[in-house]
PDB file of C-alpha atoms in Angstrom:
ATOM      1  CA  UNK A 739       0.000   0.000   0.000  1.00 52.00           C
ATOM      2  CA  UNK A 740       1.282   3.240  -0.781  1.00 58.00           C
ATOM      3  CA  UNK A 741       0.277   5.050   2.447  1.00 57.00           C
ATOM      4  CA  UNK A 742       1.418   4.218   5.691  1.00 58.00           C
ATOM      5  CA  UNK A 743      -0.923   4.157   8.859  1.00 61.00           C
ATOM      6  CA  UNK A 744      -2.545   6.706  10.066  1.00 61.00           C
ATOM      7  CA  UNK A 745      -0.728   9.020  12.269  1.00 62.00           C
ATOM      8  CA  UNK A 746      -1.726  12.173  14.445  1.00 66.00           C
ATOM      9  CA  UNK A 747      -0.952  14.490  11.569  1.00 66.00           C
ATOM     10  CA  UNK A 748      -2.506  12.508   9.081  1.00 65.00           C
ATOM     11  CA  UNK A 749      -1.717  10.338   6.372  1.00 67.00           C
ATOM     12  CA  UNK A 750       1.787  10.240   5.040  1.00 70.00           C
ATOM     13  CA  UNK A 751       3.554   8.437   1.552  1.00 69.00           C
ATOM     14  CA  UNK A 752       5.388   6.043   2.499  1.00 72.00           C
ATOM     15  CA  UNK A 753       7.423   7.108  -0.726  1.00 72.00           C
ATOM     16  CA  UNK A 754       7.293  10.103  -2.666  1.00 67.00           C
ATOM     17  CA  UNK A 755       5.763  10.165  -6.104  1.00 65.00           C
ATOM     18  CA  UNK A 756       7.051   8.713  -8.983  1.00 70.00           C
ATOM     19  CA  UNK A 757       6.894  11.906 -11.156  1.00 67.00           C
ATOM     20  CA  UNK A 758       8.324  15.485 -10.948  1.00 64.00           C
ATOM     21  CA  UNK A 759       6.374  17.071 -13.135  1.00 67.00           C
ATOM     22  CA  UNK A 760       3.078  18.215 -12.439  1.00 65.00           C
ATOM     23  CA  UNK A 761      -0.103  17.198 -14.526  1.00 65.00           C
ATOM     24  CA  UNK A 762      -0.146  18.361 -17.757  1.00 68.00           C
ATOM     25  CA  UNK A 763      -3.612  19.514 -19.561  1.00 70.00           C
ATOM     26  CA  UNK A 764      -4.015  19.851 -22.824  1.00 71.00           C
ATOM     27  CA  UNK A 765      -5.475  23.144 -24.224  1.00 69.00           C
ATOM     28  CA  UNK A 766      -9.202  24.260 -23.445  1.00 67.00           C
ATOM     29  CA  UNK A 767     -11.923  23.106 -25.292  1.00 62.00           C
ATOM     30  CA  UNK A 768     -12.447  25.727 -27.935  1.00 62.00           C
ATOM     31  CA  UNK A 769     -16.343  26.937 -28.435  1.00 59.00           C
ATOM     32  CA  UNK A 770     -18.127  25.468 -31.795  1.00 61.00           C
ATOM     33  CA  UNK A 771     -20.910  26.400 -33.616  1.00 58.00           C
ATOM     34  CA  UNK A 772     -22.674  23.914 -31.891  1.00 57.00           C
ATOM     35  CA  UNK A 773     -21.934  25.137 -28.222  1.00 59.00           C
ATOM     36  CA  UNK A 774     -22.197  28.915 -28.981  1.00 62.00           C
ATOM     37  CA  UNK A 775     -26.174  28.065 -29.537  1.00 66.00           C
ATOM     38  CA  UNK A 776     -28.057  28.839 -26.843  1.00 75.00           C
ATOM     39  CA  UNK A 777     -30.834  25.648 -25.757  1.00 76.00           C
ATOM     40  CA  UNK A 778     -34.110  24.907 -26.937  1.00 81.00           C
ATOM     41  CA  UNK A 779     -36.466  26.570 -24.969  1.00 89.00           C
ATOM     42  CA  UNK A 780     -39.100  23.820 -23.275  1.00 90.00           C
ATOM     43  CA  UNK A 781     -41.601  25.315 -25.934  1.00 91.00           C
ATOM     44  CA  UNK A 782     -39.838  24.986 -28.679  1.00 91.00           C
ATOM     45  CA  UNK A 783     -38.953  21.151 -27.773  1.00 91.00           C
ATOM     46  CA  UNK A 784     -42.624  20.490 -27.978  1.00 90.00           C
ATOM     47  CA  UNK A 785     -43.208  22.216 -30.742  1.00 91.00           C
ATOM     48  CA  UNK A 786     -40.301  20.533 -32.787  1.00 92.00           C
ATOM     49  CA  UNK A 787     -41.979  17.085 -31.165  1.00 92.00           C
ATOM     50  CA  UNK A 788     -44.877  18.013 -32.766  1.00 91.00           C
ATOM     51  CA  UNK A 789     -43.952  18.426 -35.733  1.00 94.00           C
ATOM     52  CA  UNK A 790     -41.728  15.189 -36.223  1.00 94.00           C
ATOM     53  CA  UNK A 791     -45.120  13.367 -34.833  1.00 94.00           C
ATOM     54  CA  UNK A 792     -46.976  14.921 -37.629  1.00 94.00           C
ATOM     55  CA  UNK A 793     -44.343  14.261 -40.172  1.00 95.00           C
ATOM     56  CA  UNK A 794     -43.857  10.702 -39.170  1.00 95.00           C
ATOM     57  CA  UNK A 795     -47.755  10.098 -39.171  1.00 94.00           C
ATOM     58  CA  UNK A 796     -48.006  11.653 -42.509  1.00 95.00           C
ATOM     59  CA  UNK A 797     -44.950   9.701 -43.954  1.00 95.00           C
ATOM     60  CA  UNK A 798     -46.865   6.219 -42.550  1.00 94.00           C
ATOM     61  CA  UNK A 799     -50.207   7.524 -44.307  1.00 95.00           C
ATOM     62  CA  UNK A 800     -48.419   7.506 -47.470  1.00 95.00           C
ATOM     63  CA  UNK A 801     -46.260   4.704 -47.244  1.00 94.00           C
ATOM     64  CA  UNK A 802     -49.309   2.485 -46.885  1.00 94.00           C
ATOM     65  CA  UNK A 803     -50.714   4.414 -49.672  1.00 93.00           C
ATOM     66  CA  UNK A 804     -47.456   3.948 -51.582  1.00 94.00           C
ATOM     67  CA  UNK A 805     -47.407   0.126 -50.661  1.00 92.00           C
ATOM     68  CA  UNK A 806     -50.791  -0.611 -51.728  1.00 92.00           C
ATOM     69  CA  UNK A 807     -49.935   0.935 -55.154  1.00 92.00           C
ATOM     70  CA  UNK A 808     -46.662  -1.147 -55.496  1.00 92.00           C
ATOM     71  CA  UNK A 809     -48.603  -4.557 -54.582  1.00 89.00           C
ATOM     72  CA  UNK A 810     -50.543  -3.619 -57.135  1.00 89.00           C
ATOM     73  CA  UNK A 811     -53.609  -3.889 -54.679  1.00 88.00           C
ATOM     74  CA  UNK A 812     -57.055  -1.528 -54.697  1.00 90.00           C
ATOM     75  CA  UNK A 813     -58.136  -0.097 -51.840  1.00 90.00           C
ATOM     76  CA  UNK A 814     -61.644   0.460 -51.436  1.00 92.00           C
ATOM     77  CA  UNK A 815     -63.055   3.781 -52.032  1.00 95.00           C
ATOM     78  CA  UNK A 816     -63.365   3.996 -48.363  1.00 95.00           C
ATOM     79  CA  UNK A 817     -59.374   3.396 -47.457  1.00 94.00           C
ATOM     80  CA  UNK A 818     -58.533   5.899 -50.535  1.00 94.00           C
ATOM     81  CA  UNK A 819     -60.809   8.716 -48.547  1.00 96.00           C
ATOM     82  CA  UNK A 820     -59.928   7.902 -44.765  1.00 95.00           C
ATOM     83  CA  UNK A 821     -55.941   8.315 -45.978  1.00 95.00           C
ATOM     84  CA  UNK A 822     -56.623  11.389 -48.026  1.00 95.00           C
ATOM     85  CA  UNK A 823     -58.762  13.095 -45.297  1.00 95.00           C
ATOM     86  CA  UNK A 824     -56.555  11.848 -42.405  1.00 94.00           C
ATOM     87  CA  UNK A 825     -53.456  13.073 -44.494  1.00 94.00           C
ATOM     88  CA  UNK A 826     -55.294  16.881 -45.037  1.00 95.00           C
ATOM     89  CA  UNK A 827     -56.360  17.028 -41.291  1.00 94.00           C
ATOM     90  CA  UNK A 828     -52.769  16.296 -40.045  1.00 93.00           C
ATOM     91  CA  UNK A 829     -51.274  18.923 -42.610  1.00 93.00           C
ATOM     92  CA  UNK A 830     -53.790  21.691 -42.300  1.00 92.00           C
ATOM     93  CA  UNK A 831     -54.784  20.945 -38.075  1.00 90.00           C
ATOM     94  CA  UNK A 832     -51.507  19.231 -36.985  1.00 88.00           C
ATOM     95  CA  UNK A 833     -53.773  16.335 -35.746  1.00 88.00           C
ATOM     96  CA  UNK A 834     -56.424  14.428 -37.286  1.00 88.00           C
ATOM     97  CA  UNK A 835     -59.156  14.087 -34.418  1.00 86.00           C
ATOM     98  CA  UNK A 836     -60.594  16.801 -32.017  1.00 82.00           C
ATOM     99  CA  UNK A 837     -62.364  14.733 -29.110  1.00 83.00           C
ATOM    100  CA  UNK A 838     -59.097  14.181 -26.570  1.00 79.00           C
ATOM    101  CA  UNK A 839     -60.763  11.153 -24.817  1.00 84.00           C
ATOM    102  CA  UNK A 840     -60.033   9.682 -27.982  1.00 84.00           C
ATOM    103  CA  UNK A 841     -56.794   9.230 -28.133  1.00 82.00           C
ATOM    104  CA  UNK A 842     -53.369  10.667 -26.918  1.00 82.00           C
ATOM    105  CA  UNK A 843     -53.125  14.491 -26.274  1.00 81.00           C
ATOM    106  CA  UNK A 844     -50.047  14.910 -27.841  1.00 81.00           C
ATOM    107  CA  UNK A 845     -51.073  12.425 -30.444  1.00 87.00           C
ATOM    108  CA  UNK A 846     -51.993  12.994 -34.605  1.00 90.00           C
ATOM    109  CA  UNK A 847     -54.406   9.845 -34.945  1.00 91.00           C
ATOM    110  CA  UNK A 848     -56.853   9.056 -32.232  1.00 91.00           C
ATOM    111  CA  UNK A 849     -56.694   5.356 -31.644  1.00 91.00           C
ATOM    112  CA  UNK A 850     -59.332   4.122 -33.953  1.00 93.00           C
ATOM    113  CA  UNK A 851     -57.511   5.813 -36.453  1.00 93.00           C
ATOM    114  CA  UNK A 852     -53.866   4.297 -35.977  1.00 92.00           C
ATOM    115  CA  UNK A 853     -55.869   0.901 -35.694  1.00 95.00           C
ATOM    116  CA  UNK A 854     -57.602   1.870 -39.169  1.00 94.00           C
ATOM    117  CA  UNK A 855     -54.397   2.235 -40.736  1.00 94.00           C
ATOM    118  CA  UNK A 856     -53.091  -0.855 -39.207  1.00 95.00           C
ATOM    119  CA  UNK A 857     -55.333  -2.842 -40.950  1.00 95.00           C
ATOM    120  CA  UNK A 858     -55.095  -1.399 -44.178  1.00 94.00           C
ATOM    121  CA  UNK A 859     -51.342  -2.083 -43.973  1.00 93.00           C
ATOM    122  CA  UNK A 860     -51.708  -5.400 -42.984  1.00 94.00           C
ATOM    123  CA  UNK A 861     -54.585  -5.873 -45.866  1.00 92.00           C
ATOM    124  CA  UNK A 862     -52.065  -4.634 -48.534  1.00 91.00           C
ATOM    125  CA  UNK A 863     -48.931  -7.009 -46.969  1.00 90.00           C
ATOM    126  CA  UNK A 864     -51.544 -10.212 -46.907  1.00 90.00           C
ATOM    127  CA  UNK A 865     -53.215  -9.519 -50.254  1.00 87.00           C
ATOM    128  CA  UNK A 866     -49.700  -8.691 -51.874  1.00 81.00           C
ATOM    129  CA  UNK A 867     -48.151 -11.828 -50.472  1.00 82.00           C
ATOM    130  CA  UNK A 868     -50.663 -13.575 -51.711  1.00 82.00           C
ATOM    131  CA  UNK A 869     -50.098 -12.076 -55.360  1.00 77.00           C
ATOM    132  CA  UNK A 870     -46.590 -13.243 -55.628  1.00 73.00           C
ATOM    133  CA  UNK A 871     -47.367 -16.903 -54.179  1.00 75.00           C
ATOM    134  CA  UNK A 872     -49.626 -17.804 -57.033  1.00 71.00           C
ATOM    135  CA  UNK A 873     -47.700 -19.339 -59.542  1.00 64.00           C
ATOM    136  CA  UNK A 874     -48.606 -18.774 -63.380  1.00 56.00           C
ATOM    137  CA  UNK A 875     -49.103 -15.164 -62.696  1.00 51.00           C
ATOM    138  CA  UNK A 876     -46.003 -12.540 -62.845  1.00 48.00           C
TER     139      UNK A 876
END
């Protein structure tokens, strides 16, 4: 051990240390772009939340869209609508439902809505896998 047992004036080395020199830092960290900008204000955080929430929801209503298309499988009239009108409410209202004991407050699709989409995603994956098991057709 490199200290000896307590004494009355404390603890003492039993041998001195091994360098001479003192530490030796390395210059400050210099101040970037990134560092000279002050914080998001609380609001702004939410607001920016927001927003990627609306973008992602919008981006999901259009990949399903997009997906359905690529299958090469119709959606009903009613599916075509729901996306289109969901899609407009979330880009002109920043959410697509009004009533908050639907869904979540922070939230761009009220549950019966996210399930909605669900299932039309799930409709387009089934019916598309179906498409490319059934041999003759290409």
């Amino acid at each position: 051990m490199a200290f000896k047992t307590p004494s009355k004036t404390g603890m003492t080395r039993s041998r001195p240390l091994q360098s001479k020199t003192g530490l030796q830092t390395r210059k400050p960290l210099q101040a970037k772009a990134g560092f000279t900008a002050k914080p998001a204000s609380p609001l702004d955080q939410i607001k920016a939340q927001k927003k990627a929430l609306q973008a992602a929801t919008i981006r999901a209503l259009e990949k399903a869209r997009r997906e359905a298309a690529e299958q090469g499988v119709d959606l009903s009239e009613w599916e075509n609508e729901f996306i289109e009108g969901v899609s407009e409410r979330v880009k002109t209202y920043g959410r697509a439902f009004a009533d908050p004991d639907k869904g979540a407050i922070n939230g761009t699709l009220s549950l019966r809505q996210g399930q909605k989409l669900k299932e039309i995603r799930k409709k387009v994956q089934a019916k598309g896998a179906q498409k490319h098991d059934e041999p003759g057709e290409e």
